mmCIF file with all atom_site columns, C-alpha atoms in Angstrom:
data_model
loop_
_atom_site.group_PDB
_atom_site.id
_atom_site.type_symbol
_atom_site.label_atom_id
_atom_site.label_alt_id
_atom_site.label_comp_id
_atom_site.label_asym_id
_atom_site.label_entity_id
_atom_site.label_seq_id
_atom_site.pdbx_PDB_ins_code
_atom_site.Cartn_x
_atom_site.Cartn_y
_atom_site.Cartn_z
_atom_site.occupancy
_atom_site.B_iso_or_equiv
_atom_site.pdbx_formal_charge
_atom_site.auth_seq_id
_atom_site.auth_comp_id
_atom_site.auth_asym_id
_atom_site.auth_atom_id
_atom_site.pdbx_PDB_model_num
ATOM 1   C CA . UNK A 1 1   ? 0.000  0.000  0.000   1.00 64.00 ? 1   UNK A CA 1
ATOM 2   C CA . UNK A 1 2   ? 2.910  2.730  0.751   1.00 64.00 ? 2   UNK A CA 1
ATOM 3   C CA . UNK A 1 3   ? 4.199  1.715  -2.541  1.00 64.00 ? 3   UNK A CA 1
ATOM 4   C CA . UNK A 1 4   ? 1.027  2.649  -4.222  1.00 66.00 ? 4   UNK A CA 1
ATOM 5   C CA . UNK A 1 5   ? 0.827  5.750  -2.179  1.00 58.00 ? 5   UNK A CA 1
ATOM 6   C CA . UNK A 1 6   ? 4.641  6.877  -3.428  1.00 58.00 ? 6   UNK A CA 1
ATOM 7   C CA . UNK A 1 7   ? 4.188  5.813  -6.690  1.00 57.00 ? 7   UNK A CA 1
ATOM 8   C CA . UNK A 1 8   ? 1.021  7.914  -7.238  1.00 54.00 ? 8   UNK A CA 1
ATOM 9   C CA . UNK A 1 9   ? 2.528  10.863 -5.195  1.00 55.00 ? 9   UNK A CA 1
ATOM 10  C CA . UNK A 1 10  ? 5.344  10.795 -7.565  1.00 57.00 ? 10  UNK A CA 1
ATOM 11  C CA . UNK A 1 11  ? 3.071  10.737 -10.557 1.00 54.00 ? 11  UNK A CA 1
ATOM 12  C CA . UNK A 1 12  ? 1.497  14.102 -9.171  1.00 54.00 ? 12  UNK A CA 1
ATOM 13  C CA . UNK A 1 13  ? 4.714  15.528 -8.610  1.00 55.00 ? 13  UNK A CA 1
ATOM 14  C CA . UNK A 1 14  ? 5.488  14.893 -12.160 1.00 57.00 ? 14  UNK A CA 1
ATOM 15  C CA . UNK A 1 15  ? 2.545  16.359 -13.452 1.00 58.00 ? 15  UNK A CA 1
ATOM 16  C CA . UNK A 1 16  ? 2.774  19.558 -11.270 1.00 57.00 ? 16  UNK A CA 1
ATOM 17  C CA . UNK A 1 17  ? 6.647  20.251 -11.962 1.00 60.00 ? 17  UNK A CA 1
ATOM 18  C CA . UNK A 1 18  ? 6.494  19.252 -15.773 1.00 57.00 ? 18  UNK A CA 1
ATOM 19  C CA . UNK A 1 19  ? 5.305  22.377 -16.935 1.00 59.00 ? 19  UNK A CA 1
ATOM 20  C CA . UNK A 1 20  ? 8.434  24.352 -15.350 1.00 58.00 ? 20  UNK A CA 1
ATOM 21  C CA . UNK A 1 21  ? 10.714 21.574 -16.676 1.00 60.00 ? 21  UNK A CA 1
ATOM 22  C CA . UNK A 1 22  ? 9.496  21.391 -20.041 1.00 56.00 ? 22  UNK A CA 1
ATOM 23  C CA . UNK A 1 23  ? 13.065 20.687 -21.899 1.00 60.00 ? 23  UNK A CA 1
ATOM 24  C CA . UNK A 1 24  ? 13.649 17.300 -19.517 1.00 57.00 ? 24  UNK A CA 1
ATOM 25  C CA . UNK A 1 25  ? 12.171 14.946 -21.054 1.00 54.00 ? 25  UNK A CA 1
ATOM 26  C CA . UNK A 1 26  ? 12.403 12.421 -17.437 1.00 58.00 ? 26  UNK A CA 1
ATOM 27  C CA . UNK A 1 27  ? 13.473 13.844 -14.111 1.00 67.00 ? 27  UNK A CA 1
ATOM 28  C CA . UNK A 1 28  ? 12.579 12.206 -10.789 1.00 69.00 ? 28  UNK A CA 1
ATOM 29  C CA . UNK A 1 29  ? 12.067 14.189 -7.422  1.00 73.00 ? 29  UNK A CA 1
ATOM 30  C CA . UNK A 1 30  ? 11.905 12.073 -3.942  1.00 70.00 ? 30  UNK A CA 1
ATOM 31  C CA . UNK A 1 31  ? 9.864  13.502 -1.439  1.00 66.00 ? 31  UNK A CA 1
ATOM 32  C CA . UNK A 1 32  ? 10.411 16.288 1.080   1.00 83.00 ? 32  UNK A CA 1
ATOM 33  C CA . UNK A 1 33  ? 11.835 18.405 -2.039  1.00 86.00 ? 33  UNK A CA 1
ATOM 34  C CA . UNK A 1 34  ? 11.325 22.133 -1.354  1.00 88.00 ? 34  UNK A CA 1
ATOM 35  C CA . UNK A 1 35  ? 12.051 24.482 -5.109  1.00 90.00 ? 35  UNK A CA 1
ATOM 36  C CA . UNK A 1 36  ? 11.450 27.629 -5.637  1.00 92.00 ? 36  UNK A CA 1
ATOM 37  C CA . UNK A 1 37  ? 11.993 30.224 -8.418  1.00 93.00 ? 37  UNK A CA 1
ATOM 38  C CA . UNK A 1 38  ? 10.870 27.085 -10.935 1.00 89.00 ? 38  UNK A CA 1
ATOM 39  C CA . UNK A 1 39  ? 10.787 29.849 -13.666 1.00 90.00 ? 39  UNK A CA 1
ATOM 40  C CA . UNK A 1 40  ? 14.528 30.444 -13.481 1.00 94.00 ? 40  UNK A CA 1
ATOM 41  C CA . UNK A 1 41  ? 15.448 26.971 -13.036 1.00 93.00 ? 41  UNK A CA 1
ATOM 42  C CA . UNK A 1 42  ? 16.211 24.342 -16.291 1.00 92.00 ? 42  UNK A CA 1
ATOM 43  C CA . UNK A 1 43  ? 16.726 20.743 -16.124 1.00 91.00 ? 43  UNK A CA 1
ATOM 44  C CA . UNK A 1 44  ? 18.457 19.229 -18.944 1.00 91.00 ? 44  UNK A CA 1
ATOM 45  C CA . UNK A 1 45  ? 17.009 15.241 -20.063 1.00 89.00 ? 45  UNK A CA 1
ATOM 46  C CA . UNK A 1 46  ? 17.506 12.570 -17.643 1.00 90.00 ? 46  UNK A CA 1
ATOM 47  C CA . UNK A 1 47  ? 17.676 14.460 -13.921 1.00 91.00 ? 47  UNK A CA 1
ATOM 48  C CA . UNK A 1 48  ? 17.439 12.807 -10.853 1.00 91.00 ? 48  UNK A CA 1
ATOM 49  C CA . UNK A 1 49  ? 17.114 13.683 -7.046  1.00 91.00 ? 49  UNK A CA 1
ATOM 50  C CA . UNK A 1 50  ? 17.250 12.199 -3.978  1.00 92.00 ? 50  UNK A CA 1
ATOM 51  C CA . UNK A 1 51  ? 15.385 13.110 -0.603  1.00 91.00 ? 51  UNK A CA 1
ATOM 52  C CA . UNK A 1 52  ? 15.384 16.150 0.420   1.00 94.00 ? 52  UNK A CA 1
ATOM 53  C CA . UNK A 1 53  ? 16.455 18.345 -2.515  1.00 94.00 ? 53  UNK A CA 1
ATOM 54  C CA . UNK A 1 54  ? 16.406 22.200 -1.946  1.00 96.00 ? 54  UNK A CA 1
ATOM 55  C CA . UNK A 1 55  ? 17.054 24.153 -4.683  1.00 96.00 ? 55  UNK A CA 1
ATOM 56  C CA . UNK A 1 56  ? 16.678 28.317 -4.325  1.00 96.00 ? 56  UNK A CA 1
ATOM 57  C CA . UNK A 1 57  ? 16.778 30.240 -7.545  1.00 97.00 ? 57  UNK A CA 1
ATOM 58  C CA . UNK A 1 58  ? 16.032 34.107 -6.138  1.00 95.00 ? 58  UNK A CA 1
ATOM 59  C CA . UNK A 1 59  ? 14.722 36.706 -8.691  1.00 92.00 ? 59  UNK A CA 1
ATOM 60  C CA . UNK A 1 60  ? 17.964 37.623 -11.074 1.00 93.00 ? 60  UNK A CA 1
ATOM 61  C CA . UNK A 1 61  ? 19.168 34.201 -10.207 1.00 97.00 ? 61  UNK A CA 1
ATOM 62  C CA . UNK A 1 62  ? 19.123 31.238 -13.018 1.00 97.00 ? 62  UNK A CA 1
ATOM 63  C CA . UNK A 1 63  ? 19.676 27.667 -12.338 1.00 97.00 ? 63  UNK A CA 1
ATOM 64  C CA . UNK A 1 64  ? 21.171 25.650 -15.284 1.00 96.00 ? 64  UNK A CA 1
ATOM 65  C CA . UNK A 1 65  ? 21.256 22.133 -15.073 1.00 96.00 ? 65  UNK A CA 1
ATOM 66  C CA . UNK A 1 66  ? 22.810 19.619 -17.698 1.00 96.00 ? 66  UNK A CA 1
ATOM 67  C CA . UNK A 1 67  ? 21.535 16.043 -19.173 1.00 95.00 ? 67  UNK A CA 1
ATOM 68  C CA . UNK A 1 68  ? 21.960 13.107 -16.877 1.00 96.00 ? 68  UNK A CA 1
ATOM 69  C CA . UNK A 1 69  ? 22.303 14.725 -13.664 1.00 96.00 ? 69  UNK A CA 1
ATOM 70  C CA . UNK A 1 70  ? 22.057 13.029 -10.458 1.00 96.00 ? 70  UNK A CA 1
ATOM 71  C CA . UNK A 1 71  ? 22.135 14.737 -6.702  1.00 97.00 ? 71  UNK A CA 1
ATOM 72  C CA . UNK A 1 72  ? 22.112 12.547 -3.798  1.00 96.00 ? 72  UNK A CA 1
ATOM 73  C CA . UNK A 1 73  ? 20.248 13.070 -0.472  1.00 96.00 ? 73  UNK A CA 1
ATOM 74  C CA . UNK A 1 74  ? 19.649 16.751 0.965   1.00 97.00 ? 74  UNK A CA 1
ATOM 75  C CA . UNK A 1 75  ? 21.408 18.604 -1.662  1.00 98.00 ? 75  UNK A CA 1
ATOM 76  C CA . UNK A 1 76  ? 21.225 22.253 -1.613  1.00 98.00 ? 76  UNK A CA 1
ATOM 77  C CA . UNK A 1 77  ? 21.556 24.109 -4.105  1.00 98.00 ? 77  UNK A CA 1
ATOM 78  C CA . UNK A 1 78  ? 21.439 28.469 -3.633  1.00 98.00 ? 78  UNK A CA 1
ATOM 79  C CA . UNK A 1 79  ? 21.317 30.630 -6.620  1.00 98.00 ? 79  UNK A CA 1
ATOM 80  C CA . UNK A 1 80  ? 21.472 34.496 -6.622  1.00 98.00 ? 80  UNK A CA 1
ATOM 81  C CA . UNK A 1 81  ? 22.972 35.156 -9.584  1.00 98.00 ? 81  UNK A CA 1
ATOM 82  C CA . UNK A 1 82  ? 24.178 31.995 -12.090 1.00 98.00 ? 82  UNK A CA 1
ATOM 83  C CA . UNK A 1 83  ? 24.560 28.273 -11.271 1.00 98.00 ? 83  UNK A CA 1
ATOM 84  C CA . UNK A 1 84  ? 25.369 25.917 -14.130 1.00 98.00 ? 84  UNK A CA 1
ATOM 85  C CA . UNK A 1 85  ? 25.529 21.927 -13.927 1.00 98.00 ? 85  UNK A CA 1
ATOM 86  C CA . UNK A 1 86  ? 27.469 20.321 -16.687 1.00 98.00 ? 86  UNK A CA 1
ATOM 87  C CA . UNK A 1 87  ? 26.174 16.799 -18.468 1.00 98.00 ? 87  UNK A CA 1
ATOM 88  C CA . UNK A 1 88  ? 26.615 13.591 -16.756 1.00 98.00 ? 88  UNK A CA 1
ATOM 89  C CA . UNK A 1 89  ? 27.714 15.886 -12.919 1.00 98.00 ? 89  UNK A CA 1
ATOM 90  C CA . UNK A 1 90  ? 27.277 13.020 -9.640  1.00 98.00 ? 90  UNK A CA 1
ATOM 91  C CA . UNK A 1 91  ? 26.743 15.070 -6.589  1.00 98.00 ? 91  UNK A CA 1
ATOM 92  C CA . UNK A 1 92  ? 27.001 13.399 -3.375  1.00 98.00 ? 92  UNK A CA 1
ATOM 93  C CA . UNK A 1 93  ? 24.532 13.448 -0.161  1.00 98.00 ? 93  UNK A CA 1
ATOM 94  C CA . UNK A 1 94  ? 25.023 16.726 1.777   1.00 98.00 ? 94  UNK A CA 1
ATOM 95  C CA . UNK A 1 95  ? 26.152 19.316 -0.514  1.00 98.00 ? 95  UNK A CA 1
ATOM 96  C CA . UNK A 1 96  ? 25.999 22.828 -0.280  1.00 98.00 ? 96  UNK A CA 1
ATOM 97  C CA . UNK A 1 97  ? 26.454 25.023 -3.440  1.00 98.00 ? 97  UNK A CA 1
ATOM 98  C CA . UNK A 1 98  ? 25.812 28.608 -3.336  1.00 98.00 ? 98  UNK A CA 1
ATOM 99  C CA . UNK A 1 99  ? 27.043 31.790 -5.319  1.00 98.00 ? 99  UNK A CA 1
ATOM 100 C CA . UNK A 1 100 ? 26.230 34.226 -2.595  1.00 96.00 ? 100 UNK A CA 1
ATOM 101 C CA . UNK A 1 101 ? 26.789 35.265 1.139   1.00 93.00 ? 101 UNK A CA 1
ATOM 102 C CA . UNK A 1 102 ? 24.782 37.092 3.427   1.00 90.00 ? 102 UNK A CA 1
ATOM 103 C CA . UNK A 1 103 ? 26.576 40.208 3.260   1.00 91.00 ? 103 UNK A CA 1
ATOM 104 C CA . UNK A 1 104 ? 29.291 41.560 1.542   1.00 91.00 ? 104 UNK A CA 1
ATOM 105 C CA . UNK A 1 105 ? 32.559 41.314 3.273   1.00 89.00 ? 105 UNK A CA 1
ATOM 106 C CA . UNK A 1 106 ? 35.054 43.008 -0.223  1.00 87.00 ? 106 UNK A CA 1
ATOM 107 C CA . UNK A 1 107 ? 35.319 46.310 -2.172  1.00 88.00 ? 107 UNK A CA 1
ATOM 108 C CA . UNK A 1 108 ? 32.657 49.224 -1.060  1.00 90.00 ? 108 UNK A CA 1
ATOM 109 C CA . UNK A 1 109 ? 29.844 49.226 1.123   1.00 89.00 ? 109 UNK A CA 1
ATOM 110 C CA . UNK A 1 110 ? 31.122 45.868 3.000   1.00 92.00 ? 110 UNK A CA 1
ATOM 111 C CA . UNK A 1 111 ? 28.837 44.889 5.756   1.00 92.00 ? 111 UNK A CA 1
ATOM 112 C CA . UNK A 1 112 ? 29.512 45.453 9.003   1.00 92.00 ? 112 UNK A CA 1
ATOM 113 C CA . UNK A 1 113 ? 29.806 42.813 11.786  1.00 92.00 ? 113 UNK A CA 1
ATOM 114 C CA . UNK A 1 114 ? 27.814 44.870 14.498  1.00 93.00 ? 114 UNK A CA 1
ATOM 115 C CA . UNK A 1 115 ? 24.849 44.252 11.967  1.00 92.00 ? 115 UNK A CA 1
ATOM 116 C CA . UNK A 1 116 ? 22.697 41.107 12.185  1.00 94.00 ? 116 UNK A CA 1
ATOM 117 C CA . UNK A 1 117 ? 23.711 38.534 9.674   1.00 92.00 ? 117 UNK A CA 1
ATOM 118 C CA . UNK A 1 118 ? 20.230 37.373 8.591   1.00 90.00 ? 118 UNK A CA 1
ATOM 119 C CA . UNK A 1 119 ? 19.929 41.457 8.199   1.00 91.00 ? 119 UNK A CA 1
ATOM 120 C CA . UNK A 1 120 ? 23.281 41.555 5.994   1.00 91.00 ? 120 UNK A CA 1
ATOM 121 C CA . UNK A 1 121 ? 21.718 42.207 2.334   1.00 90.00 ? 121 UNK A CA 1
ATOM 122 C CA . UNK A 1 122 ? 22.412 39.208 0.222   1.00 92.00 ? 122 UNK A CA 1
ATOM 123 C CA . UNK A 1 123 ? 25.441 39.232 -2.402  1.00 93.00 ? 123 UNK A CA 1
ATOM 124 C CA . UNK A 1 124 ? 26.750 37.074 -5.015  1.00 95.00 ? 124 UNK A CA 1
ATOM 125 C CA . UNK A 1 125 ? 30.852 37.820 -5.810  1.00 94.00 ? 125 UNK A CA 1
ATOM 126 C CA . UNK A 1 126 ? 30.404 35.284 -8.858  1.00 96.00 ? 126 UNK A CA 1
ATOM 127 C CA . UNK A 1 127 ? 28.691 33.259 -10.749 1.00 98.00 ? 127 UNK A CA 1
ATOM 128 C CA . UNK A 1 128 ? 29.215 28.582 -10.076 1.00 98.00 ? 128 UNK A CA 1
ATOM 129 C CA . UNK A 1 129 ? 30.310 26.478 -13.379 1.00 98.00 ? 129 UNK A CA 1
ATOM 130 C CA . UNK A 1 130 ? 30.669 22.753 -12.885 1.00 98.00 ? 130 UNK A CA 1
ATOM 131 C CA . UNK A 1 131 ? 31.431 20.800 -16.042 1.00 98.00 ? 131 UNK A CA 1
ATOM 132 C CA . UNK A 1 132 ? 30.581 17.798 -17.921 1.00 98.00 ? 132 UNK A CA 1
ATOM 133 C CA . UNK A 1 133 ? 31.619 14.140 -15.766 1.00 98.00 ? 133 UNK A CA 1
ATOM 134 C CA . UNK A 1 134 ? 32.176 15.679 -12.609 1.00 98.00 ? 134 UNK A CA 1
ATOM 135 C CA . UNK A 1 135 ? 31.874 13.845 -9.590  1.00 98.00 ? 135 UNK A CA 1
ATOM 136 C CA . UNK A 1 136 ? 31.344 15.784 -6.171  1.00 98.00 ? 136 UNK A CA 1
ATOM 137 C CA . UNK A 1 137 ? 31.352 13.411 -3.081  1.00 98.00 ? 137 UNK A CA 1
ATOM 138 C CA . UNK A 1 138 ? 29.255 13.776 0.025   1.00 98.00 ? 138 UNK A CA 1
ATOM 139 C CA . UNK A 1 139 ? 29.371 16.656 2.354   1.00 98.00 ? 139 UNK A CA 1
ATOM 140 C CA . UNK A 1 140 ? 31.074 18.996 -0.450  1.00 98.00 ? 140 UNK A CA 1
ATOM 141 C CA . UNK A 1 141 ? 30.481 22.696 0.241   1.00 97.00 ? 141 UNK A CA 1
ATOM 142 C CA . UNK A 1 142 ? 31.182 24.663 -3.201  1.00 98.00 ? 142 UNK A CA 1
ATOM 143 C CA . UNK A 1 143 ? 31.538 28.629 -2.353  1.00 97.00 ? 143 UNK A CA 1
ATOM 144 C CA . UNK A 1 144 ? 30.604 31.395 -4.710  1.00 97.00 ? 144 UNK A CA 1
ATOM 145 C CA . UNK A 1 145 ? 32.706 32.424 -7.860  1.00 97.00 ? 145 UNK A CA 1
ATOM 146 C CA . UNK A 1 146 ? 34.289 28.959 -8.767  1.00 98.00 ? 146 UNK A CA 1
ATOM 147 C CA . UNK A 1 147 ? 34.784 27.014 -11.947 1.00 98.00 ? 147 UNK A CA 1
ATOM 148 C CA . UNK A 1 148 ? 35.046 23.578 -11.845 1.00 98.00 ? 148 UNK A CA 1
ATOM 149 C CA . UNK A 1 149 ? 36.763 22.243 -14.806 1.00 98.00 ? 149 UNK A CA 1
ATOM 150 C CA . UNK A 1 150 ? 35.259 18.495 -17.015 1.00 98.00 ? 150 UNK A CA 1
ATOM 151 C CA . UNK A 1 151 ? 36.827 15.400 -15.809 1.00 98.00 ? 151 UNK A CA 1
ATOM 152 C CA . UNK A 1 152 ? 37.326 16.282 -11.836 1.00 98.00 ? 152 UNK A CA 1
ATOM 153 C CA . UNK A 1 153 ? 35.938 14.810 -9.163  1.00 98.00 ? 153 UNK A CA 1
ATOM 154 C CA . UNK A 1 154 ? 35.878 16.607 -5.571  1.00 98.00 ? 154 UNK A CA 1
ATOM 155 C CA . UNK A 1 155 ? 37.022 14.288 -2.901  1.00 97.00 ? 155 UNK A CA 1
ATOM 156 C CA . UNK A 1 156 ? 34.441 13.976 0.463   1.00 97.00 ? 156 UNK A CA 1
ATOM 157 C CA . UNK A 1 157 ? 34.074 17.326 2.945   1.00 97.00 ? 157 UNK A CA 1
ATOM 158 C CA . UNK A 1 158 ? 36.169 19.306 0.382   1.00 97.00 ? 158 UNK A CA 1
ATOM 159 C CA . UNK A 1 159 ? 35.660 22.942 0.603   1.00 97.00 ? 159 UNK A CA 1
ATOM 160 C CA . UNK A 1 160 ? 35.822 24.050 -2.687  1.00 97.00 ? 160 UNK A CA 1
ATOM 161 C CA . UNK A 1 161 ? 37.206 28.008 -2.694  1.00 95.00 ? 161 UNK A CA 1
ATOM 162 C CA . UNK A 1 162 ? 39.090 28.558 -5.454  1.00 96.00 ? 162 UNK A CA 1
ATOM 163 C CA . UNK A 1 163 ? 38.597 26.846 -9.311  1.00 98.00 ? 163 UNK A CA 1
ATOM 164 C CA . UNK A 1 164 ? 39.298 23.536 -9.810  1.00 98.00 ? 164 UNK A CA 1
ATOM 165 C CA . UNK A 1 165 ? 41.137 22.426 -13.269 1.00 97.00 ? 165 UNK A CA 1
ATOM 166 C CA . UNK A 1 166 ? 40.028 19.992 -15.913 1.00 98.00 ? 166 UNK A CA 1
ATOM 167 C CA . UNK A 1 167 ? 40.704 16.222 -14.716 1.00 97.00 ? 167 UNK A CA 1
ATOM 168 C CA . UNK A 1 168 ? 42.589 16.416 -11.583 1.00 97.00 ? 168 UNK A CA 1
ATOM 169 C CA . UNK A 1 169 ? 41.243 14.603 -8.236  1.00 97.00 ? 169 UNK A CA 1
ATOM 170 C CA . UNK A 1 170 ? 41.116 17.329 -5.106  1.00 97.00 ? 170 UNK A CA 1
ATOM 171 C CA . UNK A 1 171 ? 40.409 16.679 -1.893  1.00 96.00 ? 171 UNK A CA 1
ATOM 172 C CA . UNK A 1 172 ? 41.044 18.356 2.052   1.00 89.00 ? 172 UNK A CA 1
ATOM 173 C CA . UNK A 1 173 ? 40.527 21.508 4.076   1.00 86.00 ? 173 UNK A CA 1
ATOM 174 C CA . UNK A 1 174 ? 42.582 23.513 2.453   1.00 89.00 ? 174 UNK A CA 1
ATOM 175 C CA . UNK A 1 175 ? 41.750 22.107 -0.640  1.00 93.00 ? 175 UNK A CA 1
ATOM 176 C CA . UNK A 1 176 ? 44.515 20.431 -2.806  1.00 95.00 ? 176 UNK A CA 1
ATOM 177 C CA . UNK A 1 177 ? 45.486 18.504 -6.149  1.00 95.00 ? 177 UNK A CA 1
ATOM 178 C CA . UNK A 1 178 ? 45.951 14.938 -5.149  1.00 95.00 ? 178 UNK A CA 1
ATOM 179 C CA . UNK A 1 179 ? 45.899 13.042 -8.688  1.00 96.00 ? 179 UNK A CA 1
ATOM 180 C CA . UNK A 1 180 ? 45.492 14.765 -12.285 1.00 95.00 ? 180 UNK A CA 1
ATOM 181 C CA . UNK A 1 181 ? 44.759 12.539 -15.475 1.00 95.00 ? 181 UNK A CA 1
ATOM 182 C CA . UNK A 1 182 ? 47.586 12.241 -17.553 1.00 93.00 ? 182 UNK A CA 1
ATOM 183 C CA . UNK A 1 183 ? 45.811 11.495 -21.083 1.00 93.00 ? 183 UNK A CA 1
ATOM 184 C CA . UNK A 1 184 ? 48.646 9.862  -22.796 1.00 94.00 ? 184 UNK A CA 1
ATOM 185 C CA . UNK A 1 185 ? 49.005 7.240  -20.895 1.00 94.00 ? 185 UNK A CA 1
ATOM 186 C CA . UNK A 1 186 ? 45.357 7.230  -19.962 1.00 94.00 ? 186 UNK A CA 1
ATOM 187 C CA . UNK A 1 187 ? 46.283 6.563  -15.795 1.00 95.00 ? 187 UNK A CA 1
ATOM 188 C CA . UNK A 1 188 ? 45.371 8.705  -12.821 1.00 95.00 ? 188 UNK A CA 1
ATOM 189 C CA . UNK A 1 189 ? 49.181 10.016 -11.361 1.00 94.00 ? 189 UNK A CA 1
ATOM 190 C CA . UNK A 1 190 ? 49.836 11.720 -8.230  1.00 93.00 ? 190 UNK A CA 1
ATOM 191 C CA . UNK A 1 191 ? 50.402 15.159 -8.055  1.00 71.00 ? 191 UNK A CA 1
ATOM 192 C CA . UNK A 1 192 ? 54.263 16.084 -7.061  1.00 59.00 ? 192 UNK A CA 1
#
């Protein structure tokens, strides 16, 4: 009977999100999902989520998201200005990706830390691009203004800060190159 029950819940999700998602041609959404800003949001063919998905696309914001996506459990996913997910991108369980910051902590008119941070006016220093084949493990937090390049795949409670080049393996707090892809030999080598 609960099978039923999730089957034909799913069904109805389908049929309410479909109209937002009209390029995917087959996405799946678990329950306990919360999406807003479905407007500014598209989902390339073939997208998949697990429980408890958030996804925030704020007015200005757009949410880009390639073919043959897949996001493990209670991804979040916070978009102010631009967030783009290549093709065939595996994101872990417990991921944060944002391009913004309450406040604004650079340049003029930084925010002050005698003010209230949910006060602090929102502000995105950059826009998020994740290429094609990337593979993010769980617990990854990706900060605003980062370009991760094809190929890479971000190791477990990385805290992505800076870019990320095409086809290396990263991983740590502060984050480092730990393998790149040498293509000639077609082998994974350590970085020296």
């Amino acid at each position: 009977m609960i099978k039923i029950f999730k089957f034909l819940f799913a069904i109805i999700r389908f049929s309410i999100y479909k109209p937002f998602f009209r390029k995917s041609s087959f996405f799946v959404l678990n329950s306990n999902s919360l999406i807003t800003g479905l407007k500014r949001i598209e989902l390339g063919r073939q997208f998949y989520a697990n429980k408890l998905l958030r996804m925030e696309v704020f007015a200005g914001g757009y949410l880009k998201v390639g073919d043959n996506v897949n996001l493990g459990q209670n991804v979040h996913i916070g978009v102010l200005n631009y967030v783009e997910l290549g093709n065939n991108v595996l994101i872990g369980s417990n991921v944060l990706i944002t391009d913004h910051n309450h406040g604004k902590y650079n340049g003029i008119d930084q925010d002050s830390p005698e003010s209230a941070p949910n006060k602090r006016k929102i502000y995105s220093p950059g826009k998020v691009i994740i290429g094609e084949n990337v593979w993010i493990g769980d617990g990854v937090v990706i900060l605003p203004n980062i370009v991760i390049g094809s190929g890479s795949i971000i190791g477990s409670n990385s805290v992505v800060s800076k870019d990320i080049p095409p086809n290396v393996i990263v991983g740590g707090n502060p984050l480092k190159i730990i393998k790149y892809f040498d293509e000639k030999n077609n082998v994974w080598l350590k970085d020296i």
